[in-house]
Amino acid sequence: MSDSAGGNDLRYRRVVLKISGESFTAEGERGISMDAVTHVARQTYRAAQQGVQIAVVIGGGNILRGAEFTSGNSTIQQATAHYMGMLATVINGLALQDALESLGSDTRLLTAIRMEGVAEPYIRRRAQRHLQKGRIIILAAGTGSPFVTTDTAAAQRALELEADALLKATRVDGIFSDDPEKNPHAVLYRELTYQTVRDQNLRVMDSTAIAQCMEHNMPICVFNYKKEGYIERAVRGERVGTLVGDDARQTG
Ligand code: UDP
C-alpha cells in the first residue's frame, strides 16, 4: 500500500467506511435529506483530512432495499428489486459526492455497474490510484450482483483494496446482545471475535460479509455515525463502538 497517507500516529492508512442509506434521511423517513447528507459528509471530510485514505461504500436503504419486494405477490422479480436497490446507492453516491465537494474534497464516484454518463466504472487499480492521490472514493452499486447487500460490497472492497479496517457507521453505538431499540437491557459489547458474532447470530452485517472478514482477518469497527466526531475517531483508529477481530493489531 502507498505511504502517501500522512500522520505517523495514525493506526490505519486506508479504510473502507460503510455508510448506510438511513444516515442520509431523517429518522423514520425515506429519501434524501441534504442536511443529513451534509452531516455525514462533513465528518467524512474531516476524517480524510487526518491523512487516512478513505473508500466509502454507500448503502441505499433510505430509498429501496431489494428485500422489500420479496413477498409472493410482488410483480417485481427479486433480482430486479436488488438491481433497483443498487441503483439507489448510486443516487446516494451522487448526493454524497456533491456534499463532499462543496466542502472542498477531491472525490471520485465509482460504480460497480457501468454508467459512464454518471460515474467512473469501478476498477480496482484505478480506485487504489485515487486513494493514493488523497481522493475520497465513493463506491456505489454494491458488488454489482443481486441478492447481497452493501455490507458484502464493503467487505469485498476492504479486502481487494487492502484496507486496514472496515468501519461500519450505524445509528446505534455498536454491537449489542439484543436490539437496543427494542430491549433497554441490551448490553453493548466493546470487543468481539468473528466466531462469537457468528455463534450468537449477532446482527452486525450479513453473514457473507462476516465470513469474508473472518477468513481474511479484516477488523470491523461498528459505531454510531450520529455522534459528532465519531467518524473521525473511528477513522483515526480510536476505540469507538465495537471492534470485531481476532488479530493482534486489534488489541492496542
Ligand atoms: N444490493 C445488491 N447487491 C449489492 C449491494 C446492494 O443487490 O452488492 C441491493 C440490495 O437489494 C440492497 C440494496 O441494494 O438491499 C440497498 O443496499 P443496502 O440494503 O445494503 O443499503 P443500506 O442498508 O446499507 O442502506
PDB file of N, CA, C and O and ligand atoms in Angstrom, residues 18-23 57-68 78-89 92 112 141-154 157 168-169 206, ligand 1:
ATOM      1  N   LYS A  18     -18.250   2.072   5.593  1.00  0.00           N
ATOM      2  CA  LYS A  18     -19.582   1.692   5.102  1.00  0.00           C
ATOM      3  C   LYS A  18     -20.604   2.642   5.720  1.00  0.00           C
ATOM      4  O   LYS A  18     -20.747   2.709   6.941  1.00  0.00           O
ATOM      5  N   ILE A  19     -21.300   3.352   4.860  1.00  0.00           N
ATOM      6  CA  ILE A  19     -22.324   4.293   5.332  1.00  0.00           C
ATOM      7  C   ILE A  19     -23.674   3.818   4.820  1.00  0.00           C
ATOM      8  O   ILE A  19     -23.878   3.689   3.608  1.00  0.00           O
ATOM      9  N   SER A  20     -24.582   3.563   5.740  1.00  0.00           N
ATOM     10  CA  SER A  20     -25.884   3.048   5.310  1.00  0.00           C
ATOM     11  C   SER A  20     -26.749   4.192   4.785  1.00  0.00           C
ATOM     12  O   SER A  20     -26.572   5.358   5.154  1.00  0.00           O
ATOM     13  N   GLY A  21     -27.693   3.832   3.952  1.00  0.00           N
ATOM     14  CA  GLY A  21     -28.585   4.826   3.383  1.00  0.00           C
ATOM     15  C   GLY A  21     -29.386   5.568   4.443  1.00  0.00           C
ATOM     16  O   GLY A  21     -29.714   6.741   4.274  1.00  0.00           O
ATOM     17  N   GLU A  22     -29.666   4.890   5.549  1.00  0.00           N
ATOM     18  CA  GLU A  22     -30.501   5.532   6.568  1.00  0.00           C
ATOM     19  C   GLU A  22     -29.835   6.780   7.163  1.00  0.00           C
ATOM     20  O   GLU A  22     -30.510   7.654   7.691  1.00  0.00           O
ATOM     21  N   SER A  23     -28.520   6.868   7.030  1.00  0.00           N
ATOM     22  CA  SER A  23     -27.830   8.056   7.555  1.00  0.00           C
ATOM     23  C   SER A  23     -28.097   9.278   6.668  1.00  0.00           C
ATOM     24  O   SER A  23     -27.723  10.390   7.011  1.00  0.00           O
ATOM     25  N   VAL A  57     -18.204   3.010   1.057  1.00  0.00           N
ATOM     26  CA  VAL A  57     -19.190   2.146   0.394  1.00  0.00           C
ATOM     27  C   VAL A  57     -20.551   2.618   0.869  1.00  0.00           C
ATOM     28  O   VAL A  57     -20.828   2.634   2.069  1.00  0.00           O
ATOM     29  N   ILE A  58     -21.360   3.036  -0.086  1.00  0.00           N
ATOM     30  CA  ILE A  58     -22.615   3.684   0.272  1.00  0.00           C
ATOM     31  C   ILE A  58     -23.799   2.732   0.097  1.00  0.00           C
ATOM     32  O   ILE A  58     -23.863   2.005  -0.889  1.00  0.00           O
ATOM     33  N   GLY A  59     -24.712   2.752   1.074  1.00  0.00           N
ATOM     34  CA  GLY A  59     -25.914   1.917   1.005  1.00  0.00           C
ATOM     35  C   GLY A  59     -27.048   2.622   0.272  1.00  0.00           C
ATOM     36  O   GLY A  59     -26.869   3.728  -0.257  1.00  0.00           O
ATOM     37  N   GLY A  60     -28.194   1.988   0.277  1.00  0.00           N
ATOM     38  CA  GLY A  60     -29.327   2.566  -0.453  1.00  0.00           C
ATOM     39  C   GLY A  60     -30.659   2.391   0.256  1.00  0.00           C
ATOM     40  O   GLY A  60     -31.710   2.694  -0.294  1.00  0.00           O
ATOM     41  N   GLY A  61     -30.607   1.903   1.483  1.00  0.00           N
ATOM     42  CA  GLY A  61     -31.821   1.536   2.212  1.00  0.00           C
ATOM     43  C   GLY A  61     -32.791   2.679   2.460  1.00  0.00           C
ATOM     44  O   GLY A  61     -33.982   2.439   2.705  1.00  0.00           O
ATOM     45  N   ASN A  62     -32.332   3.916   2.391  1.00  0.00           N
ATOM     46  CA  ASN A  62     -33.239   5.066   2.551  1.00  0.00           C
ATOM     47  C   ASN A  62     -34.155   5.221   1.346  1.00  0.00           C
ATOM     48  O   ASN A  62     -35.169   5.909   1.410  1.00  0.00           O
ATOM     49  N   ILE A  63     -33.765   4.582   0.254  1.00  0.00           N
ATOM     50  CA  ILE A  63     -34.564   4.683  -0.972  1.00  0.00           C
ATOM     51  C   ILE A  63     -35.246   3.343  -1.256  1.00  0.00           C
ATOM     52  O   ILE A  63     -36.456   3.269  -1.413  1.00  0.00           O
ATOM     53  N   LEU A  64     -34.469   2.294  -1.266  1.00  0.00           N
ATOM     54  CA  LEU A  64     -35.047   0.993  -1.615  1.00  0.00           C
ATOM     55  C   LEU A  64     -34.102  -0.148  -1.254  1.00  0.00           C
ATOM     56  O   LEU A  64     -32.897  -0.059  -1.483  1.00  0.00           O
ATOM     57  N   ARG A  65     -34.666  -1.184  -0.675  1.00  0.00           N
ATOM     58  CA  ARG A  65     -33.909  -2.430  -0.441  1.00  0.00           C
ATOM     59  C   ARG A  65     -34.591  -3.539  -1.234  1.00  0.00           C
ATOM     60  O   ARG A  65     -35.820  -3.652  -1.210  1.00  0.00           O
ATOM     61  N   GLY A  66     -33.796  -4.370  -1.849  1.00  0.00           N
ATOM     62  CA  GLY A  66     -34.339  -5.450  -2.663  1.00  0.00           C
ATOM     63  C   GLY A  66     -35.303  -6.331  -1.887  1.00  0.00           C
ATOM     64  O   GLY A  66     -36.327  -6.772  -2.421  1.00  0.00           O
ATOM     65  N   ALA A  67     -35.002  -6.550  -0.620  1.00  0.00           N
ATOM     66  CA  ALA A  67     -35.802  -7.467   0.189  1.00  0.00           C
ATOM     67  C   ALA A  67     -37.240  -6.980   0.369  1.00  0.00           C
ATOM     68  O   ALA A  67     -38.132  -7.760   0.705  1.00  0.00           O
ATOM     69  N   GLU A  68     -37.478  -5.702   0.123  1.00  0.00           N
ATOM     70  CA  GLU A  68     -38.838  -5.170   0.275  1.00  0.00           C
ATOM     71  C   GLU A  68     -39.793  -5.774  -0.748  1.00  0.00           C
ATOM     72  O   GLU A  68     -40.999  -5.682  -0.607  1.00  0.00           O
ATOM     73  N   GLN A  78     -37.362 -10.740  -7.796  1.00  0.00           N
ATOM     74  CA  GLN A  78     -36.389 -10.455  -6.724  1.00  0.00           C
ATOM     75  C   GLN A  78     -35.100  -9.854  -7.255  1.00  0.00           C
ATOM     76  O   GLN A  78     -34.583  -8.880  -6.706  1.00  0.00           O
ATOM     77  N   ALA A  79     -34.575 -10.449  -8.309  1.00  0.00           N
ATOM     78  CA  ALA A  79     -33.302  -9.939  -8.841  1.00  0.00           C
ATOM     79  C   ALA A  79     -33.466  -8.496  -9.308  1.00  0.00           C
ATOM     80  O   ALA A  79     -32.606  -7.640  -9.059  1.00  0.00           O
ATOM     81  N   THR A  80     -34.605  -8.222  -9.957  1.00  0.00           N
ATOM     82  CA  THR A  80     -34.866  -6.855 -10.423  1.00  0.00           C
ATOM     83  C   THR A  80     -34.850  -5.895  -9.237  1.00  0.00           C
ATOM     84  O   THR A  80     -34.266  -4.803  -9.303  1.00  0.00           O
ATOM     85  N   ALA A  81     -35.508  -6.311  -8.158  1.00  0.00           N
ATOM     86  CA  ALA A  81     -35.572  -5.454  -6.968  1.00  0.00           C
ATOM     87  C   ALA A  81     -34.174  -5.154  -6.432  1.00  0.00           C
ATOM     88  O   ALA A  81     -33.875  -4.031  -6.010  1.00  0.00           O
ATOM     89  N   HIS A  82     -33.302  -6.147  -6.459  1.00  0.00           N
ATOM     90  CA  HIS A  82     -31.933  -5.915  -5.983  1.00  0.00           C
ATOM     91  C   HIS A  82     -31.184  -4.944  -6.896  1.00  0.00           C
ATOM     92  O   HIS A  82     -30.418  -4.104  -6.422  1.00  0.00           O
ATOM     93  N   TYR A  83     -31.419  -5.068  -8.191  1.00  0.00           N
ATOM     94  CA  TYR A  83     -30.791  -4.085  -9.094  1.00  0.00           C
ATOM     95  C   TYR A  83     -31.322  -2.684  -8.809  1.00  0.00           C
ATOM     96  O   TYR A  83     -30.574  -1.701  -8.844  1.00  0.00           O
ATOM     97  N   MET A  84     -32.605  -2.596  -8.506  1.00  0.00           N
ATOM     98  CA  MET A  84     -33.170  -1.287  -8.139  1.00  0.00           C
ATOM     99  C   MET A  84     -32.473  -0.754  -6.886  1.00  0.00           C
ATOM    100  O   MET A  84     -32.155   0.438  -6.792  1.00  0.00           O
ATOM    101  N   GLY A  85     -32.228  -1.652  -5.936  1.00  0.00           N
ATOM    102  CA  GLY A  85     -31.511  -1.249  -4.714  1.00  0.00           C
ATOM    103  C   GLY A  85     -30.114  -0.752  -5.028  1.00  0.00           C
ATOM    104  O   GLY A  85     -29.636   0.246  -4.466  1.00  0.00           O
ATOM    105  N   MET A  86     -29.450  -1.422  -5.946  1.00  0.00           N
ATOM    106  CA  MET A  86     -28.085  -0.988  -6.312  1.00  0.00           C
ATOM    107  C   MET A  86     -28.120   0.405  -6.944  1.00  0.00           C
ATOM    108  O   MET A  86     -27.240   1.229  -6.689  1.00  0.00           O
ATOM    109  N   LEU A  87     -29.139   0.640  -7.768  1.00  0.00           N
ATOM    110  CA  LEU A  87     -29.251   1.975  -8.377  1.00  0.00           C
ATOM    111  C   LEU A  87     -29.517   3.030  -7.307  1.00  0.00           C
ATOM    112  O   LEU A  87     -29.043   4.171  -7.411  1.00  0.00           O
ATOM    113  N   ALA A  88     -30.250   2.649  -6.270  1.00  0.00           N
ATOM    114  CA  ALA A  88     -30.495   3.594  -5.166  1.00  0.00           C
ATOM    115  C   ALA A  88     -29.171   4.046  -4.544  1.00  0.00           C
ATOM    116  O   ALA A  88     -29.004   5.215  -4.187  1.00  0.00           O
ATOM    117  N   THR A  89     -28.225   3.138  -4.456  1.00  0.00           N
ATOM    118  CA  THR A  89     -26.928   3.519  -3.856  1.00  0.00           C
ATOM    119  C   THR A  89     -26.194   4.535  -4.733  1.00  0.00           C
ATOM    120  O   THR A  89     -25.418   5.341  -4.235  1.00  0.00           O
ATOM    121  N   ASN A  92     -27.554   7.932  -3.880  1.00  0.00           N
ATOM    122  CA  ASN A  92     -26.906   8.402  -2.642  1.00  0.00           C
ATOM    123  C   ASN A  92     -25.458   8.814  -2.899  1.00  0.00           C
ATOM    124  O   ASN A  92     -24.967   9.793  -2.325  1.00  0.00           O
ATOM    125  N   ALA A 112     -20.121  -0.074  -9.521  1.00  0.00           N
ATOM    126  CA  ALA A 112     -19.885  -1.479  -9.886  1.00  0.00           C
ATOM    127  C   ALA A 112     -20.719  -1.891 -11.090  1.00  0.00           C
ATOM    128  O   ALA A 112     -20.469  -2.935 -11.691  1.00  0.00           O
ATOM    129  N   ALA A 141     -23.335   1.118  -6.187  1.00  0.00           N
ATOM    130  CA  ALA A 141     -23.870  -0.061  -6.877  1.00  0.00           C
ATOM    131  C   ALA A 141     -23.364  -1.362  -6.260  1.00  0.00           C
ATOM    132  O   ALA A 141     -23.357  -2.407  -6.921  1.00  0.00           O
ATOM    133  N   GLY A 142     -22.973  -1.302  -5.012  1.00  0.00           N
ATOM    134  CA  GLY A 142     -22.608  -2.505  -4.264  1.00  0.00           C
ATOM    135  C   GLY A 142     -21.558  -3.337  -4.966  1.00  0.00           C
ATOM    136  O   GLY A 142     -20.537  -2.814  -5.422  1.00  0.00           O
ATOM    137  N   THR A 143     -21.845  -4.634  -5.050  1.00  0.00           N
ATOM    138  CA  THR A 143     -20.928  -5.550  -5.731  1.00  0.00           C
ATOM    139  C   THR A 143     -21.240  -5.614  -7.227  1.00  0.00           C
ATOM    140  O   THR A 143     -20.472  -6.201  -7.994  1.00  0.00           O
ATOM    141  N   GLY A 144     -22.404  -5.069  -7.601  1.00  0.00           N
ATOM    142  CA  GLY A 144     -22.855  -5.194  -8.994  1.00  0.00           C
ATOM    143  C   GLY A 144     -23.689  -6.443  -9.205  1.00  0.00           C
ATOM    144  O   GLY A 144     -24.220  -6.655 -10.289  1.00  0.00           O
ATOM    145  N   SER A 145     -23.819  -7.265  -8.176  1.00  0.00           N
ATOM    146  CA  SER A 145     -24.600  -8.508  -8.293  1.00  0.00           C
ATOM    147  C   SER A 145     -25.739  -8.516  -7.282  1.00  0.00           C
ATOM    148  O   SER A 145     -25.566  -8.042  -6.150  1.00  0.00           O
ATOM    149  N   PRO A 146     -26.876  -9.093  -7.678  1.00  0.00           N
ATOM    150  CA  PRO A 146     -28.032  -9.090  -6.778  1.00  0.00           C
ATOM    151  C   PRO A 146     -27.921 -10.111  -5.647  1.00  0.00           C
ATOM    152  O   PRO A 146     -27.009 -10.934  -5.637  1.00  0.00           O
ATOM    153  N   PHE A 147     -28.856 -10.029  -4.711  1.00  0.00           N
ATOM    154  CA  PHE A 147     -29.032 -10.983  -3.602  1.00  0.00           C
ATOM    155  C   PHE A 147     -28.014 -10.806  -2.476  1.00  0.00           C
ATOM    156  O   PHE A 147     -27.918 -11.671  -1.611  1.00  0.00           O
ATOM    157  N   VAL A 148     -27.246  -9.752  -2.508  1.00  0.00           N
ATOM    158  CA  VAL A 148     -26.411  -9.429  -1.345  1.00  0.00           C
ATOM    159  C   VAL A 148     -26.663  -7.969  -0.999  1.00  0.00           C
ATOM    160  O   VAL A 148     -27.448  -7.291  -1.662  1.00  0.00           O
ATOM    161  N   THR A 149     -25.999  -7.491   0.050  1.00  0.00           N
ATOM    162  CA  THR A 149     -26.193  -6.094   0.452  1.00  0.00           C
ATOM    163  C   THR A 149     -24.869  -5.342   0.328  1.00  0.00           C
ATOM    164  O   THR A 149     -23.835  -5.925  -0.011  1.00  0.00           O
ATOM    165  N   THR A 150     -24.922  -4.079   0.638  1.00  0.00           N
ATOM    166  CA  THR A 150     -23.703  -3.281   0.549  1.00  0.00           C
ATOM    167  C   THR A 150     -22.716  -3.630   1.671  1.00  0.00           C
ATOM    168  O   THR A 150     -21.564  -3.228   1.596  1.00  0.00           O
ATOM    169  N   ASP A 151     -23.162  -4.365   2.684  1.00  0.00           N
ATOM    170  CA  ASP A 151     -22.200  -4.871   3.682  1.00  0.00           C
ATOM    171  C   ASP A 151     -21.221  -5.831   3.015  1.00  0.00           C
ATOM    172  O   ASP A 151     -20.015  -5.807   3.275  1.00  0.00           O
ATOM    173  N   THR A 152     -21.761  -6.688   2.180  1.00  0.00           N
ATOM    174  CA  THR A 152     -20.894  -7.621   1.453  1.00  0.00           C
ATOM    175  C   THR A 152     -19.967  -6.848   0.522  1.00  0.00           C
ATOM    176  O   THR A 152     -18.775  -7.169   0.404  1.00  0.00           O
ATOM    177  N   ALA A 153     -20.517  -5.825  -0.126  1.00  0.00           N
ATOM    178  CA  ALA A 153     -19.682  -4.995  -1.003  1.00  0.00           C
ATOM    179  C   ALA A 153     -18.549  -4.357  -0.182  1.00  0.00           C
ATOM    180  O   ALA A 153     -17.396  -4.308  -0.629  1.00  0.00           O
ATOM    181  N   ALA A 154     -18.884  -3.892   1.008  1.00  0.00           N
ATOM    182  CA  ALA A 154     -17.874  -3.224   1.850  1.00  0.00           C
ATOM    183  C   ALA A 154     -16.764  -4.209   2.242  1.00  0.00           C
ATOM    184  O   ALA A 154     -15.578  -3.874   2.199  1.00  0.00           O
ATOM    185  N   ARG A 157     -14.670  -4.942  -0.923  1.00  0.00           N
ATOM    186  CA  ARG A 157     -13.780  -3.823  -1.293  1.00  0.00           C
ATOM    187  C   ARG A 157     -12.667  -3.631  -0.263  1.00  0.00           C
ATOM    188  O   ARG A 157     -11.536  -3.291  -0.621  1.00  0.00           O
ATOM    189  N   LYS A 168     -17.964   0.401  10.034  1.00  0.00           N
ATOM    190  CA  LYS A 168     -19.384   0.427   9.688  1.00  0.00           C
ATOM    191  C   LYS A 168     -20.119   1.446  10.549  1.00  0.00           C
ATOM    192  O   LYS A 168     -20.247   1.284  11.767  1.00  0.00           O
ATOM    193  N   ALA A 169     -20.587   2.506   9.886  1.00  0.00           N
ATOM    194  CA  ALA A 169     -21.315   3.566  10.588  1.00  0.00           C
ATOM    195  C   ALA A 169     -22.783   3.179  10.688  1.00  0.00           C
ATOM    196  O   ALA A 169     -23.419   2.920   9.675  1.00  0.00           O
ATOM    197  N   ASP A 206     -24.332  -8.725   7.112  1.00  0.00           N
ATOM    198  CA  ASP A 206     -24.859 -10.004   6.649  1.00  0.00           C
ATOM    199  C   ASP A 206     -23.773 -11.077   6.748  1.00  0.00           C
ATOM    200  O   ASP A 206     -22.589 -10.778   6.875  1.00  0.00           O
TER     201      ASP A 206
HETATM  202  N1  UDP B   1     -27.749  -4.643  -3.390  1.00  0.00           N
HETATM  203  C1  UDP B   1     -27.465  -5.739  -4.201  1.00  0.00           C
HETATM  204  N2  UDP B   1     -26.155  -6.095  -4.365  1.00  0.00           N
HETATM  205  C2  UDP B   1     -25.130  -5.456  -3.749  1.00  0.00           C
HETATM  206  C3  UDP B   1     -25.437  -4.369  -2.904  1.00  0.00           C
HETATM  207  C4  UDP B   1     -26.757  -3.990  -2.744  1.00  0.00           C
HETATM  208  O1  UDP B   1     -28.357  -6.358  -4.760  1.00  0.00           O
HETATM  209  O2  UDP B   1     -23.967  -5.836  -3.946  1.00  0.00           O
HETATM  210  C5  UDP B   1     -29.155  -4.197  -3.265  1.00  0.00           C
HETATM  211  C6  UDP B   1     -29.894  -4.942  -2.177  1.00  0.00           C
HETATM  212  O3  UDP B   1     -31.211  -5.171  -2.616  1.00  0.00           O
HETATM  213  C7  UDP B   1     -29.865  -3.956  -1.034  1.00  0.00           C
HETATM  214  C8  UDP B   1     -29.971  -2.615  -1.745  1.00  0.00           C
HETATM  215  O4  UDP B   1     -29.189  -2.821  -2.918  1.00  0.00           O
HETATM  216  O5  UDP B   1     -30.928  -4.135  -0.126  1.00  0.00           O
HETATM  217  C9  UDP B   1     -29.504  -1.415  -0.973  1.00  0.00           C
HETATM  218  O6  UDP B   1     -28.336  -1.721  -0.257  1.00  0.00           O
HETATM  219  P1  UDP B   1     -28.343  -1.965   1.343  1.00  0.00           P
HETATM  220  O7  UDP B   1     -29.587  -2.639   1.772  1.00  0.00           O
HETATM  221  O8  UDP B   1     -27.071  -2.650   1.687  1.00  0.00           O
HETATM  222  O9  UDP B   1     -28.326  -0.467   1.881  1.00  0.00           O
HETATM  223  P2  UDP B   1     -28.149   0.048   3.389  1.00  0.00           P
HETATM  224  O10 UDP B   1     -28.956  -0.854   4.276  1.00  0.00           O
HETATM  225  O11 UDP B   1     -26.718  -0.026   3.721  1.00  0.00           O
HETATM  226  O12 UDP B   1     -28.646   1.452   3.328  1.00  0.00           O
END
